[in-house]
Short mmCIF file of C-alpha atoms in Angstrom, two decimals:
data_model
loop_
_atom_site.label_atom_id
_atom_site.label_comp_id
_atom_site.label_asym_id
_atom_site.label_seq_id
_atom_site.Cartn_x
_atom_site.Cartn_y
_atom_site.Cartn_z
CA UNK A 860 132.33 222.86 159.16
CA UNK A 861 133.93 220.56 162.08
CA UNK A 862 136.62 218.78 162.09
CA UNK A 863 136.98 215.14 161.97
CA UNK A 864 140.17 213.48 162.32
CA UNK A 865 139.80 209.84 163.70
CA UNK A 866 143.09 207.97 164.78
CA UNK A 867 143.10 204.05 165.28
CA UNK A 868 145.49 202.09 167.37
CA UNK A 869 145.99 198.24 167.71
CA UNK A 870 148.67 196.38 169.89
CA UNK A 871 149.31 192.69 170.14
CA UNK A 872 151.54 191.07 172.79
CA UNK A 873 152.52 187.79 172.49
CA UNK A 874 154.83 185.82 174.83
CA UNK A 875 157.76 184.22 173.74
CA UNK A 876 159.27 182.79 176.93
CA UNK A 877 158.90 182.66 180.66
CA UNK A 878 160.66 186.16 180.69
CA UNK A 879 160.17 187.81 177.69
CA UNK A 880 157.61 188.82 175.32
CA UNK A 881 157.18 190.58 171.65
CA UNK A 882 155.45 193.49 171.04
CA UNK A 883 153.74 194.92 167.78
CA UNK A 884 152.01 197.77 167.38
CA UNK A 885 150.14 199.84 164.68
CA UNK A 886 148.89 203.41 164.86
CA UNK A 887 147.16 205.69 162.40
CA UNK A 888 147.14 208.99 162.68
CA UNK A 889 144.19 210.74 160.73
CA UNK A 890 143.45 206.96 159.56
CA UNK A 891 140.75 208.00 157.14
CA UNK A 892 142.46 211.28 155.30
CA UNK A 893 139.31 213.22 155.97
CA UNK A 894 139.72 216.99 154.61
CA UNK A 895 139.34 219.94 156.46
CA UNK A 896 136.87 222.79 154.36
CA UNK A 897 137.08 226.56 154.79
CA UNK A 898 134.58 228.26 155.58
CA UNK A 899 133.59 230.85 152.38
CA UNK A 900 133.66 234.96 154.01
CA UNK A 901 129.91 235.07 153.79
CA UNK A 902 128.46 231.93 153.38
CA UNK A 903 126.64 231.77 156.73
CA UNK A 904 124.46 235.20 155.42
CA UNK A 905 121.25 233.87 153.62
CA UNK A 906 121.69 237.42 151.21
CA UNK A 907 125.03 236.65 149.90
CA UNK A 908 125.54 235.56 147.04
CA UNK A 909 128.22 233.13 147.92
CA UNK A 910 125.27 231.06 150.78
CA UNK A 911 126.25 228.15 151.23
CA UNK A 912 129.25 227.91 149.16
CA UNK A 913 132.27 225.94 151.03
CA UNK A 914 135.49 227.82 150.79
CA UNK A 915 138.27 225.16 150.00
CA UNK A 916 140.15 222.85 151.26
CA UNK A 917 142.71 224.30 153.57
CA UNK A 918 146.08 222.88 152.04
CA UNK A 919 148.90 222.22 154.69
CA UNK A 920 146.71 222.41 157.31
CA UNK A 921 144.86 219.60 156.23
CA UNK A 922 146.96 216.84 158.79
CA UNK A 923 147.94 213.84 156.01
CA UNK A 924 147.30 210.68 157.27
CA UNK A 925 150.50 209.20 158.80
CA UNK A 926 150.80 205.14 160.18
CA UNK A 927 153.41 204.22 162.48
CA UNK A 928 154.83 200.71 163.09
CA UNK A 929 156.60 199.51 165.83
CA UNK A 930 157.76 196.20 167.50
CA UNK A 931 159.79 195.45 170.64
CA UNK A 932 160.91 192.93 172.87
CA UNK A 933 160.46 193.06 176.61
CA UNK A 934 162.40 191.20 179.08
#
């Protein structure tokens, strides 16, 4: 099976004087904790008796989702 691991970012920047400015941003990493499937040994051969059968789910492998926050201040 693929895999599908979206990650979403938003920033906002809004100015606070002539010279500076504030910063926030937002970022998600694997935003929507998708999980990754083995394969199964032989399920892609139609005489096996495990066809079609998905393996698991890979454990550690399987990226958590993970959301970072920041904020600064330029000048």
């Amino acid at each position: 099976p693929p895999i599908h691991r979206f990650d979403l970012g938003v920033v906002k920047k809004t100015q606070i004087a002539e010279r500076f400015s504030f910063v926030i941003e937002a970022i998600a990493a694997n935003a929507f904790n998708t999980p990754e499937w083995y394969d199964s040994l032989n399920g892609s051969t139609p005489t096996s008796s495990t066809f079609g059968n998905i393996g698991g789910v890979k454990g550690l492998t399987n990226y958590p989702r993970q959301i970072i926050l920041s904020g600064k201040i330029l000048f």
